[in-house]
XYZ file of C-alpha atoms in Angstrom:
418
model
C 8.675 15.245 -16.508
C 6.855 18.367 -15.122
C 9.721 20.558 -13.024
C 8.443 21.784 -9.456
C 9.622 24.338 -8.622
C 8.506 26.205 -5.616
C 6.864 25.087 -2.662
C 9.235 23.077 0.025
C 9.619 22.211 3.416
C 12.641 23.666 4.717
C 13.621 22.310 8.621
C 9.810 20.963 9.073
C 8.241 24.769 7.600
C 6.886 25.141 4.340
C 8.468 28.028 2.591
C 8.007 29.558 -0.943
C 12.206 29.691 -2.855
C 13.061 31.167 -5.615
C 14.853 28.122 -7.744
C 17.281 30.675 -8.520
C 18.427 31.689 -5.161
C 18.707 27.940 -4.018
C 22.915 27.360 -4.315
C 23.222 23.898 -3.114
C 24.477 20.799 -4.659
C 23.206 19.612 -7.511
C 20.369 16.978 -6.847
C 18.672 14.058 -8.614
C 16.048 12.173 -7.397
C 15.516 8.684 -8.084
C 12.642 6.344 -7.038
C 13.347 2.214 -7.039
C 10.294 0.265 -8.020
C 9.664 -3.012 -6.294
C 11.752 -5.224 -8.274
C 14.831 -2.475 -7.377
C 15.517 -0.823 -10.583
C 15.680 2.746 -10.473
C 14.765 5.261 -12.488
C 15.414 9.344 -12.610
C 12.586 11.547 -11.332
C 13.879 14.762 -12.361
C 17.210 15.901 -12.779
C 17.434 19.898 -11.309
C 20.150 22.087 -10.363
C 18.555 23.884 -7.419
C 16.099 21.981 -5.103
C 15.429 17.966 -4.827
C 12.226 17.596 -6.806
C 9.632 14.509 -5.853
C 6.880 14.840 -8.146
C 5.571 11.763 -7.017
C 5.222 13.176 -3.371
C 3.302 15.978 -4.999
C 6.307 18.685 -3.003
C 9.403 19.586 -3.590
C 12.108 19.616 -1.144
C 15.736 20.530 0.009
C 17.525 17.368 0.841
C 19.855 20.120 3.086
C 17.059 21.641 5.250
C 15.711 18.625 6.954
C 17.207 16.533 9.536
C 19.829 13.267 9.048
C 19.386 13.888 5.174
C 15.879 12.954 5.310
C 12.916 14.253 3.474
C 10.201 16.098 5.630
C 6.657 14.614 4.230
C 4.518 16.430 6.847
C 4.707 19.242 8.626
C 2.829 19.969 12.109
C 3.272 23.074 14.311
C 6.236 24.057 12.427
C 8.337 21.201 12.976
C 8.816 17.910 10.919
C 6.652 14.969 12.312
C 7.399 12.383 9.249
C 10.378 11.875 7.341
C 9.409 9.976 4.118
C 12.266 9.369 2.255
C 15.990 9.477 2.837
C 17.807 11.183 0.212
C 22.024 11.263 -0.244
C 23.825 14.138 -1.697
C 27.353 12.982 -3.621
C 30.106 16.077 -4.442
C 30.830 16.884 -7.837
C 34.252 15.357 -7.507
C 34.824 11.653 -8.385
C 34.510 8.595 -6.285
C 37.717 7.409 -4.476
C 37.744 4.231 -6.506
C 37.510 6.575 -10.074
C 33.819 6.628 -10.983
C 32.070 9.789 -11.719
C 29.509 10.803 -9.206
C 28.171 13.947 -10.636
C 25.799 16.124 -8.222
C 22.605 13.665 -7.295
C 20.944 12.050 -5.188
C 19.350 8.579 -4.336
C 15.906 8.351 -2.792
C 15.177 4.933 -1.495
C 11.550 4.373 -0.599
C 11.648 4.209 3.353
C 7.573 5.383 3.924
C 7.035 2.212 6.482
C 8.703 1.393 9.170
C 11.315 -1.173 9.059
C 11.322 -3.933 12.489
C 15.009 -2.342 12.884
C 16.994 -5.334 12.413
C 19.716 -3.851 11.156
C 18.711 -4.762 8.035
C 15.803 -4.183 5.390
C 13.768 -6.688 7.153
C 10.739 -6.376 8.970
C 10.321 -8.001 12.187
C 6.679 -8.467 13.995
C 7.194 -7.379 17.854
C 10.567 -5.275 16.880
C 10.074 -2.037 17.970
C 6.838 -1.656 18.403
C 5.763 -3.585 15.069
C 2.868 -5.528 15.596
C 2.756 -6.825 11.802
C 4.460 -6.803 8.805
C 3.249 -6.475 5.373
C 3.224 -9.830 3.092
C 6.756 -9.382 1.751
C 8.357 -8.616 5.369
C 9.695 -5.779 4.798
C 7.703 -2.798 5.973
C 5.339 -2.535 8.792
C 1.844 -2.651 8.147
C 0.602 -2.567 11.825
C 1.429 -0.520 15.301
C 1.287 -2.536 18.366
C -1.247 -1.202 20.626
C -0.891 2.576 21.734
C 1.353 3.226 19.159
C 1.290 4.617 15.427
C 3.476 4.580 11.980
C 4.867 8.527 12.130
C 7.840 8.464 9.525
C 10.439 5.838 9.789
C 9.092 4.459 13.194
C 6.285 3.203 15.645
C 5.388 5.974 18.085
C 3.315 5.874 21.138
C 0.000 7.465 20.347
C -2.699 6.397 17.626
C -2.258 2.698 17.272
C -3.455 2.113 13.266
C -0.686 4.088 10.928
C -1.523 7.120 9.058
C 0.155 6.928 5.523
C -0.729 3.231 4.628
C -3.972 2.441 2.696
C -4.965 6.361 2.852
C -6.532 7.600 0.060
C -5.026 11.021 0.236
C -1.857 12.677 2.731
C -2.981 14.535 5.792
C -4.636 18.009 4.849
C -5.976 21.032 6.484
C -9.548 20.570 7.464
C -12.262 21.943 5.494
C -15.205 24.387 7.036
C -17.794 21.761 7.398
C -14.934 19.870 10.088
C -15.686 21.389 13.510
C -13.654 20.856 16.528
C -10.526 19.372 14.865
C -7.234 20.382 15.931
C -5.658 23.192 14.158
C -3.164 21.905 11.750
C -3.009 19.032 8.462
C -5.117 16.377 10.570
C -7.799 15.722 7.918
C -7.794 13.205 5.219
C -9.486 11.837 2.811
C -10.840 8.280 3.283
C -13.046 5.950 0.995
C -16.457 3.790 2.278
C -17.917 1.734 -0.833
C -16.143 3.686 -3.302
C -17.385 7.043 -1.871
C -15.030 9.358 -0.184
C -15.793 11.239 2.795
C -13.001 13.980 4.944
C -12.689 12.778 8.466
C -10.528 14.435 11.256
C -7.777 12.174 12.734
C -7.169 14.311 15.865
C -9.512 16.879 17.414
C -9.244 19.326 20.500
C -8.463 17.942 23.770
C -11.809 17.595 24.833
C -12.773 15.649 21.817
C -12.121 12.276 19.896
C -13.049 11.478 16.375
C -16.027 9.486 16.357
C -16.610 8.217 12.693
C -14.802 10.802 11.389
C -16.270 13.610 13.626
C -15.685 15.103 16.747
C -17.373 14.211 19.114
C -17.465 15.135 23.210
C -15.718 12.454 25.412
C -18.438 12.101 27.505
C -20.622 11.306 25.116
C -18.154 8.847 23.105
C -17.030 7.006 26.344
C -19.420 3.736 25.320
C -16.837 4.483 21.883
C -13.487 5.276 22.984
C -11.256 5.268 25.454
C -8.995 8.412 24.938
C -5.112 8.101 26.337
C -4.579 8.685 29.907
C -3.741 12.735 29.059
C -6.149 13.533 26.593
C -4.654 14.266 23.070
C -7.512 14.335 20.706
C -7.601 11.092 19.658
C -8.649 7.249 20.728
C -6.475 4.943 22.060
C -8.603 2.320 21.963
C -12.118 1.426 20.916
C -15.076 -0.621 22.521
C -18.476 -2.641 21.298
C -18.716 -2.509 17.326
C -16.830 0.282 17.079
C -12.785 -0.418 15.256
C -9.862 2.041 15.704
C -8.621 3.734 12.349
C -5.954 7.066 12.377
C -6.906 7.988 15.956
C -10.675 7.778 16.222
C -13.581 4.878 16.356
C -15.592 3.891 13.269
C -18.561 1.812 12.860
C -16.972 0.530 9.601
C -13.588 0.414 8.972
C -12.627 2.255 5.338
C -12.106 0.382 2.026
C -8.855 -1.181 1.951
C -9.034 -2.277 6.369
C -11.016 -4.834 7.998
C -12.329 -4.857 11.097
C -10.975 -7.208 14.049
C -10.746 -7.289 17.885
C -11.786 -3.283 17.542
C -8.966 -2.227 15.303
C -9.332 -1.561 11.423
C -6.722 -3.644 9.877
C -4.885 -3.262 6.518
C -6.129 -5.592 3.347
C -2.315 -5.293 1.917
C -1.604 -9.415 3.299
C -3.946 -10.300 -0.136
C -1.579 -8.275 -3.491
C -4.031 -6.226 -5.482
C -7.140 -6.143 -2.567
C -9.293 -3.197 -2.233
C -11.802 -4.446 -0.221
C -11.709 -7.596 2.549
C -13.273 -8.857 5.245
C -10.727 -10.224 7.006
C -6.890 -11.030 6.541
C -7.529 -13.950 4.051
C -10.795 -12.706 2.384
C -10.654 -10.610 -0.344
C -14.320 -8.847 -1.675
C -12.972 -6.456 -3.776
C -9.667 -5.877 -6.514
C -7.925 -3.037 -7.789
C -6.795 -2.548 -11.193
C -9.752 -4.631 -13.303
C -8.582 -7.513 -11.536
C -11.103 -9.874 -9.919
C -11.497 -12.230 -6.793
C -10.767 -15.723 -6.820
C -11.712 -18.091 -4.948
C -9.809 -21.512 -4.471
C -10.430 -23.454 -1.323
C -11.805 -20.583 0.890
C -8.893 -18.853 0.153
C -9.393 -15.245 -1.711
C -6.580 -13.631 -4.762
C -6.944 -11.281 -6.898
C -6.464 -12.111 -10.837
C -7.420 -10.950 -14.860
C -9.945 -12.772 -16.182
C -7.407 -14.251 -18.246
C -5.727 -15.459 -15.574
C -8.868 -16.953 -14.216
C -9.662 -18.853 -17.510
C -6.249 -20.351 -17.687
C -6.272 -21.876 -14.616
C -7.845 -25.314 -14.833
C -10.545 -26.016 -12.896
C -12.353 -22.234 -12.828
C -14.390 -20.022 -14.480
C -15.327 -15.952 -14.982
C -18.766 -15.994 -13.279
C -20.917 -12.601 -13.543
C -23.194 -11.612 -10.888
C -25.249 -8.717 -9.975
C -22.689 -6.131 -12.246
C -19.592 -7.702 -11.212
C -17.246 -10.279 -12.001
C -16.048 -13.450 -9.848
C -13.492 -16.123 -10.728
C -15.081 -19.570 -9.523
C -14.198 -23.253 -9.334
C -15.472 -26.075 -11.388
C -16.575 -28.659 -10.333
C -14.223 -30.510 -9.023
C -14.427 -33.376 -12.081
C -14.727 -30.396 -14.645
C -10.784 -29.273 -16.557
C -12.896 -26.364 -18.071
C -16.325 -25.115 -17.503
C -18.663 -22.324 -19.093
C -18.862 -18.881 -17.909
C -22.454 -19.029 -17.738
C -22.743 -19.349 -13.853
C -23.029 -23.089 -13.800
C -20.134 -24.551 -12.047
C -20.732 -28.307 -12.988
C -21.301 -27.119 -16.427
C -18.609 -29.063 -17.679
C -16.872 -28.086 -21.129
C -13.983 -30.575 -20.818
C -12.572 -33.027 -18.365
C -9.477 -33.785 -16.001
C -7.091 -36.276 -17.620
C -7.887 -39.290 -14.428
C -10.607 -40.882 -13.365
C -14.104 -39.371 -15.089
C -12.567 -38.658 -18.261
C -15.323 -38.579 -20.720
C -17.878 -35.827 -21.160
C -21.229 -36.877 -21.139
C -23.319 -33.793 -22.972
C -26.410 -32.443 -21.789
C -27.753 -32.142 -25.695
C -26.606 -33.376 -28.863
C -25.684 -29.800 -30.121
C -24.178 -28.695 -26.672
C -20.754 -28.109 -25.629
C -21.077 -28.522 -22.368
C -22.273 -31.800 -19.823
C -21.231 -33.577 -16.928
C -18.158 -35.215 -16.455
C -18.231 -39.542 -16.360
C -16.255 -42.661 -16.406
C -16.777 -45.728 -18.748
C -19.152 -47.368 -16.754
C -21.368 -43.691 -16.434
C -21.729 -43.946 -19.987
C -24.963 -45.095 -20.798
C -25.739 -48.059 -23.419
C -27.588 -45.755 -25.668
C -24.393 -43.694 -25.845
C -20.525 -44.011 -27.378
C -17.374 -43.175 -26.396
C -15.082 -41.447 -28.638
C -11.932 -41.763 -27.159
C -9.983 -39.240 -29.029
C -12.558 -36.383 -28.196
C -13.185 -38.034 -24.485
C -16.461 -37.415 -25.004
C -20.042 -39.826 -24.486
C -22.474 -39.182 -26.581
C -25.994 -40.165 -27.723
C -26.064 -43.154 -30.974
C -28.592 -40.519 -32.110
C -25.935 -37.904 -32.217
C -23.660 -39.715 -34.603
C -26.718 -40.156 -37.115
C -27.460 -43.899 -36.114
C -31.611 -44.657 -35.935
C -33.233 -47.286 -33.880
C -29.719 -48.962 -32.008
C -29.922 -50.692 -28.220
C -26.324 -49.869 -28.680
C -23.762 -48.258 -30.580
C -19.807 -48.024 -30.901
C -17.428 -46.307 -32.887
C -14.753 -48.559 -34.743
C -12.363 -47.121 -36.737
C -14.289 -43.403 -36.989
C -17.216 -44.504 -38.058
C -20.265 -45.004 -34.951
C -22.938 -48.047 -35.954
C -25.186 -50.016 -33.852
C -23.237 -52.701 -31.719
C -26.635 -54.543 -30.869
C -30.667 -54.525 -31.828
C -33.856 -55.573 -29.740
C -34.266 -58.673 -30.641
C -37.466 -58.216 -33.192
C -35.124 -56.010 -34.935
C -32.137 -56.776 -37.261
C -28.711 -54.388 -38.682
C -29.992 -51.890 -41.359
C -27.396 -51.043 -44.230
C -23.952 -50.834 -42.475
C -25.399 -50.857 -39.041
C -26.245 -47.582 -39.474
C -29.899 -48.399 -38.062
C -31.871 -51.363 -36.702
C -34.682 -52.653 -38.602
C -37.727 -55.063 -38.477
C-alpha cells in the first residue's frame, strides 16, 4: 500500500506536516466493504492515511473525530468519514487495542433514526438509495453536505460525481472563488462545470450565466448565493445549476436530475426503473419492462433470454415467450429449445438447423415426427425416409406410418413405392 504522507486538512485548512513532527496516537485506518468486513488501509505511526480519499488526514484536527473531505473558505464544509482513536493501553474487558482507528463509511446521509437506517422525509431526506440506508436525494431547497441535508442546492454533491469538488480551471469564468468545480460525464465525455458562481450568477449548463438572462432557467434562492434553487421548462437541477441534460448516471424528472443508483450496476437511465446503460461489462436486461444490469453469462443462463448485439453494443432480450433457449442471432422466436408445458416440441425451420419454432402435438404436421426424447418435430425427409404421407418413430428407428394410396411400403418402410 502506497504511504501518504503529506498533505492534510487540519481544523477544515489544508496544511503541508512533516510525518515526523506529527506526535499523536498511533492510527489505522480501516475501510468496511458492503458486506461489512473490514480490511486495513494503511497502518502509520504519525497521521491517519485514506488513500482511497486520495488525502491524508489527522483524525485529531477536525471536529467530533470526524474526517474533513472538503475544505471551503478555510473551514470544514463536509465531514466524510468518522474515524475513532483507541489508547495504547488494553480494553477494560482484557483485549489489546493497540493505537488505531476504525473508519466506517458515513459519505451519505443517514434519515437519523437513531440507527443505520435511512428514512425518506427524515430530516430533510427526500429518498433513499435501494438498500435504505443512505440518502440518495435532498428534499427540495436542500443538499447532501457531509453527514446531513442542508438548506441550499437541492441534488447532493458527492453521489454519482465523477470526480470531488476542485478548483476551477482558466477557461471557468465567473465561478466563485474556492473548490466549486467538478468534473461531470455526458455520453461518456467529460466536461468541468461550476456548481456555484458569484452572486450575480447561476450555473447554467455548467456555466455562468447572468440571472437576468437565466430567469426563463432558474430561479435563484431568495438571497442570491450563486446557485439555482430550482429549475423551469426543460431545464433539470444538478449540484446547484440548470442543465438541459442531466449527466450520465441522473435522469431527468419534474426539473430535477435524479440518481440511477435505485437499478445496482446502472450508468445510464432514463428514469428510476429504466436502465440504458451498465458499468463494469455488464449489460441491460430487459424482463417485463423492467431494466437490470447482468454478464452475458448471466443473461444466457436465465431461461427464456438471449445476448442480442445491436449497433456495437450488447442487450440481454427475452424469448419468445414459448422458447426455453433461443439463438443470439437477434431473432427472438428463434427457438433453440422449448419450455417443459404446453408447446413442447421444436418444430425446425430446416433439416440441418438448430433452431425453429416452438409446437404442440397437434402443430406437428403429418409430414413430420416426433421424437419424444429430443422434443423435437421434424421432417420424414430428415430421418432419411423417401416418398411417406406419414412417418413415426418406433423404437429409434423413423419409417413411413402411411402411403398415398397408388403407393405401397418400400423395404422396411423406409420409403413408399408404386
Amino acid at each position: 500500500m502506497t504511504e501518504c504522507r503529506d498533505e492534510r486538512v487540519q481544523a477544515g485548512v489544508r496544511t503541508r506536516t512533516p510525518a515526523a513532527t506529527y506526535a499523536g496516537p498511533k492510527l489505522e485506518a480501516r475501510q468496511r466493504d458492503s458486506s461489512g468486513l473490514v480490511a486495513v488501509v494503511h497502518p502509520s505511526n504519525d497521521m491517519d492515511l485514506y488513500s482511497s480519499l486520495g488525502e491524508c488526514y489527522s483524525a485529531i484536527a477536525v471536529t467530533e473525530s470526524s474526517v474533513c473531505r472538503e475544505a471551503r473558505d478555510g473551514a470544514c464544509v463536509e465531514y466524510a468519514e468518522e474515524v475513532r482513536a483507541e489508547t495504547e493501553e488494553s480494553s477494560a474487558d482484557g483485549t489489546s487495542a493497540e493505537a488505531r482507528a476504525r473508519m466506517s463509511t458515513r459519505t451519505e446521509t443517514r434519515g437519523q433514526t437513531g440507527s443505520d437506517q435511512c428514512a425518506a422525509g427524515t430530516n430533510g431526506c427526500a429518498e433513499c438509495d435501494s438498500s435504505n440506508t443512505a440518502c440518495a436525494r435532498c428534499e427540495a431547497e436542500k443538499r447532501l453536505e457531509g453527514s446531513q441535508c442542508v438548506d441550499g442546492i437541492g441534488v447532493p454533491l458527492g453521489r454519482g460525481l465523477t470526480a470531488d469538488p476542485k478548483s476551477c480551471s482558466s477557461t471557468i469564468t465567473n465561478c466563485a472563488s474556492g473548490t466549486n468545480c467538478i468534473d461531470i460525464q455526458n455520453n461518456g465525455v467529460t466536461k468541468e462545470v461550476c456548481t456555484k458562481c458569484e452572486n450575480t450568477h447561476v450555473p447554467i449548463d455548467g456555466a455562468c450565466d447572468t440571472i437576468a438572462n437565466a430567469n426563463s432557467k432558474c430561479t435563484p434562492p431568495s438571497a442570491a448565493d450563486g446557485t439555482c434553487k430550482s429549475c423551469q421548462g426543460s431545464h433539470y437541477l444538478f449540484s446547484g445549476g440548470c442543465y438541459a441534460a442531466c449527466p450520465d448516471g441522473y435522469y431527468g424528472d419534474s426539473n430535477t436530475c435524479k440518481p440511477c443508483s435505485t437499478i445496482a450496476g446502472c450508468s445510464t437511465c432514463s428514469s428510476g426503473t429504466v436502465c440504458t446503460k451498465c458499468d463494469g461489462g455488464k449489460i441491460v436486461k430487459t424482463d417485463n419492462g423492467v431494466t437490470s444490469c447482468v454478464t452475458e453469462e448471466e443473461c444466457t443462463k436465465a431461461e427464456g433470454f438471449f445476448v442480442k448485439g445491436a449497433d456495437g453494443s450488447k442487450t440481454c432480450e427475452a424469448c419468445d415467450s414459448t422458447c426455453k433457449t433461443c439463438s443470439g442471432g437477434g431473432e427472438a422466436d428463434k427457438c433453440t429449445s422449448c419450455k417443459d408445458t404446453g408447446m413442447i416440441y421444436l418444430k425446425k425451420d430446416s433439416p440441418a438447423g438448430q433452431t425453429g419454432t416452438c409446437v404442440d402435438a397437434a402443430g406437428c404436421p403429418s409430414t413430420h415426427y416426433i421424437d419424444e426424447e429430443a422434443k423435437t418435430c421434424s421432417t420424414c425427409a430428415s430421418a432419411g425416409t423417401t416418398g411417406c404421407k406419414t412417418c413415426a418413430k418406433t423404437d429409434g428407428v423413423v419409417a413411413c406410418a402411411s402411403c398415398e394410396d397408388s403407393q405401397k411400403f418400400g423395404l422396411n418402410k423406409k420409403s413408399c413405392v408404386t
